[in-house]
């Protein structure tokens, strides 16, 4: 039996650990969650000079082995061999930022005190040289008592030497260093200072690039302008650049569906393939271009160090509702789609902050609500102006966006005071030095996000859409009866009609809300189906539907319907991604419950206020 | 003087920290980052809203962002 061999990378955040991990393992990485926590486990395969593989684990960045956050707990337990389901790594690769030795050597002493076979990677030596530092790795090796290898992960410098040192440390696992330090934190700091001084041969007083950039990017006046300009470009890109790709994917799935329809005889199996599987998966995969473009910007922001600056600029605003600057980008992303927004919450280290952000993300008006809003506003809000250049329709749309934001802020405030209560969410953050993002690291990151998303689409979202299709397709309609009426969904609509009646929703709305669980915009086509609109083109469809809606809905009902969509969690993908990110059904269940509650409440308030006002 | 009132760019040394005013996990994090008695620092940036919250300090080769509520617990003396 071959033994399961593992090595682990440990180091402070911003030590270039992940870039080193990418350089050592390539794109063959496995991403999962550690059981019970929402901390990402990244593992890959490292090939030793002998050709033997070793599993390399990229442990979460930590400032100390006396953990202050869930990801530090994982690192602390993993290096001590106390992490459930993990073997104790045989070799530790301690990654130090060469330009920040004084700080990183404090943590290094803690790791070395464990007495495990350890190799030190003196990383980002090029940036240290750029800052005017000349380092003596031999002096450091002598002080630490373990091999020290100078590396530049992004340029693949020193990787062969590092791999060789790992192999050597592995074979000599028995005579690991056993320093009898056990120092206190101030003692460690003092020792770190002495060691760093001894290792620094010369230091030219060159002013770092970071100071100059920060003076501009954190400037109270120019900084926010640059941030908003950047975000503006990002949003333009998400909506404009993604459209051709999304259209192409859409066309591809339509063509596939048409092909299956023409090749297979009319049967329930054919309908299942085209309407159930192809349409269901297609409606989710169509978001992939948007997700990739959004994550391209987010990864660039993270890799360059600008993300920390954006969080710094927005922190005070977010603090008002009990969150921190780190929640800003995920919430902003949720205006495009809550799925990548919720995935982006991984950069929030405080678990309660992160949970709160996930729970309120669906309140940000995502792009899938726009088709619904457009049809209802087009049908019921007159195209008049209420002021110079201000149209009433646009104003209502703006009001819906604002309602979502206000709803999210109030929800955050309430959640922070109750369910996700905890120490006032702190904002203590190291601002990393600026770096040019490496294309390779960004590409690996994008590939991982795409893979995680597609795996979701292939599993839980697929099964949910299949279940929905069954509800809509059985039992089959008799001649002269509409399929929607005859289906289980129709029965469910009958069942929930009494519940929806008080908020002004008729049975047809109830019927449209069921398929809209797959994705909000499906509400439009479902309404068209229920009102038996016979149309050949989408534009015709919308015009026909608008006329039918005007004839059969009152204005209070239409307004209540809009209010419903501001809050209702009508999106299986969001629920599925919440389950994944919170590691269980408890929080998605809560999210669905509280959002439906809010939707019902506000649709009701809107309906009865509109009636009272005599509309 | 407490850190929240230190001017931008003025070098200072931490005289004492009232750790009780800071949540335990955050106190741990601050200490791990080197924010502790005798550390020398400067304030490099302040936020744009709410009276200059948060605060970015430079400590050695690092820039660290923290809130004014933390800074109020940190007593400094100008160098």
XYZ file of C-alpha atoms in Angstrom:
694
model
C 0.000 0.000 0.000
C 1.340 3.415 -0.888
C 0.955 5.881 1.881
C -1.040 9.036 1.376
C 1.536 11.780 1.269
C 0.656 15.384 1.820
C 2.456 18.668 2.125
C 0.854 21.967 3.075
C 1.546 25.599 2.292
C 1.263 27.903 5.286
C 1.874 31.607 5.552
C 0.485 35.018 6.325
C -2.204 36.369 4.014
C -0.588 38.335 1.160
C 2.596 36.267 1.237
C 1.977 35.225 -2.373
C 1.022 31.770 -1.129
C -1.717 31.149 -3.662
C 0.453 32.247 -6.589
C 3.094 29.799 -5.353
C 0.422 27.109 -5.083
C -0.693 27.788 -8.668
C 2.910 27.676 -9.865
C 3.606 24.374 -8.079
C 0.432 22.531 -9.048
C -0.830 24.144 -12.261
C -4.520 24.079 -13.043
C -5.041 20.574 -11.650
C -6.632 21.735 -8.413
C -9.507 20.403 -6.407
C -11.682 22.965 -4.666
C -14.045 21.878 -1.926
C -15.221 23.070 1.463
C -13.842 21.817 4.739
C -16.626 19.854 6.453
C -18.855 22.019 8.609
C -17.283 25.367 7.790
C -17.409 27.636 4.776
C -13.675 27.670 4.361
C -12.374 26.650 0.974
C -10.072 23.646 0.793
C -7.662 23.875 -2.123
C -5.559 20.873 -2.986
C -3.400 20.003 -5.959
C -0.733 17.583 -7.038
C 2.943 18.324 -6.686
C 5.397 16.120 -8.568
C 8.666 15.507 -6.703
C 11.970 15.270 -8.643
C 11.713 11.482 -8.247
C 8.450 11.597 -10.199
C 6.373 10.704 -7.170
C 3.222 12.730 -6.553
C 2.407 14.446 -3.270
C -0.903 16.050 -2.413
C -0.245 19.738 -1.814
C -2.759 21.657 0.287
C -3.007 25.433 0.204
C -4.023 26.222 3.780
C -5.905 29.485 4.427
C -3.642 32.445 5.143
C -3.136 33.033 8.865
C -1.498 35.699 11.003
C -1.189 33.393 13.975
C -1.773 29.820 15.102
C -3.832 31.283 17.930
C -6.831 31.552 15.623
C -8.954 34.701 15.407
C -11.213 33.634 12.509
C -12.701 30.416 11.043
C -10.059 30.137 8.331
C -7.295 30.517 10.896
C -8.941 27.731 12.908
C -8.628 25.451 9.871
C -4.950 26.295 9.467
C -4.262 25.908 13.177
C -5.919 22.480 13.357
C -4.498 21.270 10.039
C -0.840 21.892 10.915
C -1.355 20.228 14.284
C -3.044 17.216 12.686
C -6.278 17.873 14.579
C -8.472 18.610 11.566
C -11.186 16.028 11.062
C -10.836 14.013 7.883
C -7.369 15.365 7.127
C -4.058 13.625 7.627
C -1.316 15.633 9.228
C 0.849 17.110 6.448
C 4.309 15.539 6.399
C 6.056 18.667 5.230
C 5.116 22.284 5.828
C 6.120 24.859 3.254
C 6.271 28.140 5.083
C 5.794 31.058 2.700
C 7.315 34.387 3.726
C 7.042 37.720 1.948
C 10.651 38.738 1.468
C 9.747 42.411 1.695
C 7.875 42.038 4.972
C 10.166 39.756 6.963
C 9.793 41.496 10.289
C 6.086 40.712 10.343
C 6.127 37.302 8.672
C 8.936 35.929 10.847
C 6.676 36.250 13.885
C 4.289 33.675 12.441
C 7.235 31.652 11.112
C 8.502 31.066 14.660
C 5.074 29.808 15.698
C 5.068 27.305 12.833
C 8.644 26.158 13.499
C 7.834 25.572 17.159
C 5.590 22.739 15.997
C 8.749 20.776 15.243
C 7.485 19.549 11.849
C 9.690 19.079 8.775
C 9.570 22.557 7.258
C 10.914 24.320 4.181
C 10.829 28.099 3.954
C 9.962 29.783 0.652
C 11.321 33.326 0.717
C 8.749 34.514 -1.766
C 8.327 37.633 -3.909
C 12.043 38.289 -3.683
C 11.723 40.409 -6.841
C 9.304 42.817 -5.156
C 11.688 43.118 -2.232
C 14.451 43.989 -4.682
C 12.155 46.523 -6.324
C 11.700 48.096 -2.886
C 15.492 48.334 -2.567
C 16.147 45.357 -0.261
C 19.045 42.943 -0.643
C 18.550 39.776 1.365
C 20.867 37.026 2.600
C 18.925 33.779 2.604
C 21.861 31.913 4.219
C 21.681 34.112 7.300
C 17.998 33.366 7.544
C 18.592 29.654 7.072
C 21.052 29.702 9.936
C 18.697 31.622 12.225
C 15.671 29.445 11.487
C 17.428 26.089 11.269
C 15.514 24.950 8.178
C 16.200 25.242 4.418
C 15.357 28.672 2.981
C 14.718 28.909 -0.786
C 14.296 32.226 -2.590
C 11.296 32.092 -4.921
C 9.363 34.282 -7.306
C 6.185 32.281 -7.797
C 4.851 34.342 -10.681
C 8.090 33.987 -12.630
C 8.563 30.339 -11.625
C 11.937 31.216 -10.095
C 13.265 28.825 -7.452
C 10.516 26.241 -7.941
C 12.873 23.320 -8.758
C 15.023 24.075 -5.714
C 11.890 24.300 -3.567
C 10.518 20.978 -4.820
C 13.891 19.330 -4.193
C 13.952 20.726 -0.655
C 10.421 19.427 -0.037
C 11.500 15.959 -1.186
C 14.562 16.090 1.063
C 12.545 17.243 4.065
C 10.068 14.460 3.449
C 12.694 11.717 3.496
C 14.299 13.127 6.630
C 10.983 13.546 8.374
C 12.427 12.097 11.565
C 15.135 14.630 12.200
C 12.858 17.635 11.987
C 13.917 20.778 13.760
C 12.776 20.945 17.313
C 13.498 24.420 18.531
C 12.763 24.795 22.162
C 11.507 28.323 21.812
C 7.998 28.619 23.216
C 8.247 32.345 23.318
C 5.654 34.947 24.128
C 4.388 37.226 21.372
C 6.578 40.216 22.341
C 9.611 37.904 22.527
C 8.805 36.539 19.087
C 8.486 40.043 17.713
C 11.872 40.942 19.107
C 13.436 37.774 17.686
C 11.792 38.470 14.320
C 13.256 41.955 14.291
C 16.739 40.635 15.055
C 16.517 37.915 12.410
C 15.160 40.313 9.795
C 17.979 42.791 10.494
C 20.566 40.053 10.136
C 19.060 38.885 6.847
C 18.791 42.331 5.252
C 22.178 43.098 3.716
C 21.277 46.527 2.462
C 18.259 48.722 2.239
C 18.183 51.651 -0.104
C 15.689 54.303 0.885
C 13.586 53.961 -2.231
C 10.052 55.167 -1.945
C 7.648 52.349 -2.605
C 5.188 52.477 -5.461
C 2.367 51.722 -3.037
C 2.619 55.021 -1.192
C 2.238 57.034 -4.384
C -0.684 54.965 -5.665
C -2.471 55.062 -2.331
C -2.139 58.813 -2.191
C -4.217 58.871 -5.355
C -6.558 55.900 -4.878
C -7.360 56.618 -1.220
C -7.589 60.365 -1.712
C -10.867 61.519 -0.123
C -11.961 63.256 -3.343
C -10.297 61.436 -6.237
C -10.365 57.944 -4.705
C -14.158 57.490 -4.754
C -14.339 58.946 -8.275
C -11.820 56.393 -9.540
C -13.693 53.607 -7.751
C -17.017 54.595 -9.284
C -15.470 54.975 -12.729
C -14.030 51.479 -12.364
C -17.366 50.068 -11.211
C -19.141 51.809 -14.064
C -16.851 50.116 -16.588
C -17.354 46.811 -14.780
C -21.128 47.044 -15.001
C -21.074 48.141 -18.600
C -18.908 45.132 -19.321
C -21.142 42.720 -17.435
C -24.182 43.823 -19.369
C -22.746 44.783 -22.763
C -19.838 42.368 -23.298
C -21.806 39.405 -22.038
C -24.780 39.899 -24.352
C -23.309 38.403 -27.560
C -21.999 35.375 -25.671
C -25.255 34.919 -23.768
C -27.159 35.214 -27.054
C -24.878 32.633 -28.630
C -25.395 30.210 -25.735
C -29.126 30.828 -25.921
C -29.116 30.216 -29.673
C -27.058 27.075 -29.143
C -29.540 25.620 -26.666
C -32.464 26.624 -28.915
C -30.800 24.917 -31.872
C -30.105 21.825 -29.781
C -33.709 21.773 -28.664
C -34.917 22.168 -32.267
C -32.569 19.417 -33.395
C -33.876 16.994 -30.752
C -37.449 17.949 -31.662
C -36.911 17.232 -35.331
C -34.976 14.001 -34.798
C -37.221 12.407 -32.210
C -40.822 11.358 -32.589
C -43.410 13.282 -30.612
C -43.370 11.771 -27.136
C -43.226 12.646 -23.489
C -39.516 11.785 -23.510
C -38.893 14.342 -26.250
C -40.745 17.006 -24.271
C -38.765 16.049 -21.198
C -35.477 16.493 -23.072
C -36.370 19.747 -24.805
C -38.604 21.531 -22.300
C -37.203 19.979 -19.150
C -33.479 19.372 -19.437
C -32.302 21.517 -22.356
C -34.447 24.526 -21.508
C -33.735 24.168 -17.789
C -29.961 23.909 -18.029
C -29.897 26.481 -20.823
C -31.678 29.051 -18.686
C -28.894 28.792 -16.113
C -25.841 28.383 -18.341
C -26.879 31.539 -20.155
C -25.612 33.450 -17.090
C -22.104 32.022 -17.481
C -20.692 34.901 -19.610
C -21.940 37.482 -17.076
C -20.457 35.478 -14.223
C -17.096 35.106 -15.938
C -16.840 38.800 -16.826
C -17.817 39.850 -13.316
C -15.282 37.495 -11.779
C -12.631 38.668 -14.211
C -12.966 42.157 -12.684
C -13.196 40.822 -9.133
C -10.101 38.641 -9.553
C -8.161 41.570 -11.036
C -9.214 43.717 -8.082
C -8.133 41.030 -5.629
C -4.846 40.156 -7.326
C -3.792 43.785 -7.754
C -4.544 44.738 -4.149
C -7.231 47.243 -5.151
C -10.036 45.234 -3.527
C -8.765 46.164 -0.055
C -8.766 49.845 -1.090
C -12.340 49.635 -2.380
C -13.369 48.053 0.923
C -11.560 50.843 2.777
C -13.404 53.545 0.807
C -16.848 51.996 1.282
C -16.439 50.767 4.852
C -18.095 53.700 6.587
C -21.259 53.421 4.475
C -21.565 49.703 5.138
C -20.826 50.160 8.842
C -24.098 52.073 9.082
C -26.023 48.797 8.787
C -23.619 46.669 10.780
C -21.571 45.363 7.858
C -18.076 46.228 6.691
C -16.466 47.448 3.488
C -15.821 43.875 2.462
C -19.559 43.372 1.804
C -19.662 46.141 -0.771
C -18.427 44.260 -3.837
C -20.597 41.136 -3.324
C -23.696 43.293 -2.887
C -22.841 45.378 -5.911
C -22.297 42.232 -7.981
C -25.763 41.088 -6.984
C -27.259 43.826 -9.151
C -26.131 41.717 -12.087
C -27.024 38.371 -10.521
C -27.178 37.180 -6.922
C -25.374 33.925 -7.813
C -21.899 35.429 -8.474
C -22.622 37.982 -5.725
C -23.076 35.225 -3.166
C -20.029 33.398 -4.518
C -18.017 36.611 -4.083
C -18.806 36.722 -0.348
C -15.900 34.300 0.117
C -13.631 37.298 0.482
C -15.472 38.293 3.701
C -13.539 36.726 6.562
C -16.013 37.367 9.387
C -18.569 34.500 9.210
C -21.484 36.563 10.538
C -20.802 39.408 8.149
C -20.622 36.912 5.356
C -23.883 35.192 6.294
C -25.696 38.532 6.572
C -24.371 39.555 3.164
C -25.531 36.268 1.618
C -28.987 36.644 3.159
C -29.551 40.167 1.834
C -27.902 39.708 -1.579
C -31.156 38.552 -3.287
C -32.748 41.912 -2.398
C -30.457 43.690 -4.825
C -32.424 44.032 -8.052
C -30.813 41.510 -10.385
C -30.991 41.618 -14.161
C -33.576 38.807 -14.299
C -36.190 41.060 -12.677
C -35.953 43.622 -15.470
C -38.109 41.739 -18.034
C -40.860 41.349 -15.419
C -40.682 44.991 -14.373
C -40.620 46.115 -18.006
C -43.825 44.295 -18.935
C -45.823 45.354 -15.867
C -44.626 48.965 -15.940
C -45.339 49.085 -19.684
C -48.879 47.849 -19.089
C -49.932 49.880 -16.065
C -47.762 52.955 -15.638
C -48.599 55.721 -18.111
C -45.662 57.022 -20.154
C -46.057 60.569 -18.855
C -43.467 62.900 -17.411
C -43.518 64.123 -13.838
C -40.865 66.758 -14.307
C -38.364 67.997 -16.837
C -36.798 64.891 -18.320
C -38.229 62.583 -15.656
C -40.602 59.953 -16.989
C -43.056 58.298 -14.640
C -42.160 54.808 -15.900
C -38.460 55.357 -15.273
C -39.241 56.801 -11.869
C -41.217 53.691 -10.903
C -38.351 51.478 -12.082
C -35.896 53.551 -10.045
C -38.259 53.271 -7.081
C -38.211 49.477 -7.361
C -34.390 49.448 -7.294
C -34.361 51.776 -4.287
C -36.957 49.621 -2.498
C -34.655 46.644 -2.898
C -31.644 48.542 -1.533
C -33.591 49.993 1.400
C -35.079 46.553 2.086
C -31.589 45.037 2.097
C -30.201 47.695 4.442
C -33.100 47.329 6.908
C -32.834 43.536 6.720
C -29.076 43.735 7.408
C -29.677 45.967 10.406
C -32.334 43.629 11.805
C -30.309 40.472 11.133
C -27.188 41.936 12.755
C -29.278 42.716 15.828
C -30.796 39.244 16.068
C -29.815 36.096 14.176
C -26.342 37.110 13.062
C -25.660 39.091 16.195
C -22.062 39.282 17.264
C -19.268 41.638 18.009
C -19.740 44.770 15.921
C -18.378 43.603 12.639
C -14.874 44.847 12.767
C -12.884 46.086 9.901
C -9.272 45.198 10.484
C -7.524 44.497 7.275
C -4.030 44.407 5.958
C -3.830 46.427 2.765
C -1.587 44.388 0.495
C 1.039 45.988 -1.692
C 0.026 46.686 -5.265
C 0.968 44.055 -7.780
C 0.370 43.502 -11.463
C -2.119 40.625 -11.700
C -0.748 37.597 -13.531
C -2.865 36.374 -16.423
C -2.207 32.761 -15.449
C -3.514 33.214 -11.887
C -6.584 35.080 -13.143
C -7.224 32.349 -15.707
C -6.992 29.618 -13.057
C -9.374 31.579 -10.817
C -11.879 32.047 -13.639
C -11.720 28.392 -14.576
C -12.434 27.422 -10.949
C -15.455 29.756 -10.701
C -16.833 28.496 -14.019
C -16.342 24.900 -12.937
C -18.091 25.410 -9.586
C -20.988 27.161 -11.321
C -21.406 24.537 -14.049
C -21.239 21.719 -11.531
C -24.129 23.401 -9.714
C -26.050 23.798 -12.967
C -25.441 20.125 -13.715
C -26.617 18.794 -10.379
C -28.963 20.609 -8.057
C -30.305 23.147 -10.541
C -30.901 20.413 -13.106
C -32.837 18.247 -10.648
C -34.898 21.240 -9.522
C -35.839 22.182 -13.079
C -36.736 18.569 -13.827
C -38.996 18.488 -10.768
C -40.602 21.722 -11.902
C -41.125 20.343 -15.387
C -42.886 17.298 -13.959
C -45.168 19.558 -11.925
C -46.020 21.501 -15.060
C -46.408 18.542 -17.433
C -48.473 16.024 -15.467
C -51.191 14.989 -15.542
C -51.502 15.643 -19.256
C -54.225 17.970 -20.457
C -57.436 16.762 -22.071
C -58.265 18.247 -25.488
C -59.542 21.799 -25.071
C -57.895 22.222 -21.683
C -54.677 24.189 -21.160
C -51.747 22.136 -19.935
C -50.976 24.636 -17.179
C -54.542 24.316 -15.842
C -54.499 20.543 -15.885
C -51.046 20.092 -14.319
C -50.059 19.570 -10.714
C -48.911 23.188 -10.827
C -52.483 24.132 -11.693
C -53.706 22.226 -8.626
C -51.098 23.951 -6.492
C -52.250 27.307 -7.884
C -55.809 26.381 -6.850
C -54.477 25.526 -3.418
C -52.552 28.751 -2.882
C -55.192 30.982 -4.494
C -56.953 31.648 -1.134
C -53.596 32.632 0.381
C -52.777 35.012 -2.455
C -56.265 36.513 -2.711
C -55.855 38.960 0.217
C -52.880 40.603 -1.509
C -54.815 41.020 -4.745
C -53.316 38.115 -6.704
C -55.694 36.135 -8.911
C -55.324 32.467 -9.775
C -53.442 33.252 -13.008
C -50.743 35.067 -11.053
C -50.435 32.142 -8.679
C -50.041 29.891 -11.699
C -47.322 32.097 -13.207
C -45.377 32.259 -9.933
C -44.756 28.501 -9.893
C -42.651 28.168 -13.074
C -41.055 31.535 -12.192
C -39.310 29.692 -9.352
C -36.825 28.502 -11.992
C -35.942 32.075 -12.877
C -37.846 35.290 -12.355
C -38.111 36.291 -15.994
C -40.016 33.065 -16.695
C -42.986 34.802 -15.026
C -43.482 36.774 -18.239
C -43.711 33.769 -20.537
C -45.783 31.895 -17.960
C -48.278 34.764 -17.834
C -48.403 34.698 -21.619
C -49.156 30.982 -21.499
C -51.868 31.337 -18.862
C -53.556 34.127 -20.743
C -53.206 31.976 -23.865
C -51.487 34.673 -25.819
C -50.903 33.408 -29.316
C -47.814 35.168 -30.589
C -45.035 34.476 -33.063
C -42.398 36.926 -31.910
C -41.309 38.173 -28.539
C -42.357 41.750 -29.303
C -45.779 40.571 -30.412
C -45.913 38.454 -27.284
C -45.235 41.449 -25.048
C -47.797 43.622 -26.853
C -50.434 40.907 -26.708
C -49.704 40.204 -23.084
C -49.829 43.886 -22.142
C -53.318 44.185 -23.644
C -54.515 41.076 -21.795
C -53.044 42.229 -18.506
C -54.640 45.667 -18.824
C -57.982 43.989 -19.382
C -57.821 41.550 -16.490
C -55.712 43.166 -13.712
C -56.543 46.193 -11.619
C -53.827 48.775 -10.947
C -53.526 47.750 -7.257
C -52.941 44.151 -8.361
C -50.227 45.228 -10.799
C -48.481 47.355 -8.163
C -48.707 44.513 -5.651
C -47.162 42.188 -8.259
C -44.224 44.595 -8.667
C -43.782 44.836 -4.888
C -43.826 41.036 -4.712
C -40.955 40.770 -7.174
C -38.788 43.229 -5.238
C -38.602 40.726 -2.372
C -39.626 37.242 -3.525
C -36.765 34.707 -3.666
C -37.943 33.417 -7.021
C -34.765 31.843 -8.223
C -33.707 28.259 -7.675
C -30.085 29.018 -8.601
C -29.798 31.543 -5.780
C -31.252 29.095 -3.274
C -28.898 26.380 -4.534
C -25.811 28.571 -4.332
C -26.811 29.690 -0.830
C -27.017 26.072 0.205
C -23.553 25.465 -1.156
C -22.006 28.523 0.423
C -23.578 28.014 3.847
C -23.046 24.252 3.875
C -26.577 23.182 4.672
C -30.279 23.763 4.228
C -30.837 25.818 7.374
C -29.903 29.232 5.963
C -31.390 28.837 2.478
C -34.618 27.710 4.182
C -34.531 30.778 6.396
C -33.759 33.017 3.417
C -36.669 31.649 1.391
C -38.992 32.013 4.373
C -38.108 35.563 5.273
C -38.054 36.793 1.685
C -41.451 35.236 0.876
C -42.727 36.740 4.113
C -41.483 40.184 3.088
C -42.842 39.751 -0.438
C -46.273 38.831 0.905
C -46.261 41.644 3.432
C -45.215 44.347 0.992
C -47.442 43.131 -1.833
C -50.321 43.262 0.670
C -49.400 46.728 1.955
C -49.102 47.977 -1.625
C -52.423 46.441 -2.651
C -54.429 47.777 0.274
C -52.792 51.213 0.207
C -53.553 51.506 -3.510
C -57.184 50.531 -2.891
C -57.470 52.940 0.019
C -56.088 55.714 -2.189
C -58.853 54.961 -4.672
C -56.829 53.607 -7.612
C -3.710 61.207 22.948
C -5.544 58.328 21.284
C -4.780 57.058 17.803
C -8.030 58.347 16.302
C -6.815 61.923 16.866
C -3.316 61.484 15.518
C -2.643 63.615 12.454
C -1.790 62.105 9.093
C 1.935 61.486 8.644
C 3.006 62.205 12.235
C 5.153 59.366 13.613
C 4.006 58.004 16.977
C 4.553 55.156 19.382
C 1.812 53.120 21.056
C 1.875 53.819 24.807
C -0.927 51.556 25.919
C -3.930 49.708 24.573
C -7.204 49.262 26.456
C -7.856 45.754 25.151
C -11.160 45.509 27.033
C -12.655 48.014 24.588
C -11.932 45.714 21.640
C -13.673 42.402 20.894
C -11.389 39.460 21.833
C -10.989 38.121 18.279
C -10.213 41.577 16.962
C -7.730 42.196 19.739
C -6.007 38.962 18.791
C -5.904 40.002 15.153
C -4.515 43.454 15.969
C -1.773 41.953 18.129
C -0.919 39.417 15.416
C -0.577 42.310 12.971
C 1.849 43.964 15.360
C -0.459 46.631 16.759
C 0.702 46.500 20.375
C 2.496 48.522 23.034
C 5.789 50.043 21.806
C 4.972 49.633 18.100
C 5.811 52.693 16.011
C 3.350 53.840 13.396
C 1.995 56.693 11.328
C -1.542 57.373 10.156
C -1.415 57.277 6.365
C -5.045 57.685 5.272
C -8.473 58.372 6.597
C -11.877 57.362 5.251
C -14.133 59.821 3.472
C -17.328 59.623 5.515
C -18.249 59.923 9.161
C -15.331 61.986 10.449
C -12.488 60.023 8.905
C -13.515 56.445 9.568
C -11.828 53.982 8.906
C -8.149 54.767 9.463
C -5.180 53.322 7.591
C -1.946 53.111 9.560
C 1.546 52.287 8.362
C 3.435 49.964 10.653
C 6.801 48.742 9.457
C 6.288 47.670 5.880
C 2.552 47.148 6.251
C -0.536 49.253 5.822
C -3.372 48.227 8.107
C -6.943 49.489 8.035
C -8.897 49.672 11.268
C -11.947 51.467 12.590
C -12.003 54.598 14.687
C -13.606 52.552 17.464
C -10.402 50.484 17.653
C -8.205 53.562 17.405
C -9.952 55.113 20.412
C -8.662 52.255 22.576
C -5.051 52.877 21.522
C -3.078 55.562 23.347
C -0.126 56.989 21.417
C 2.647 59.500 22.017
C 4.170 61.574 19.234
C 7.812 60.853 18.405
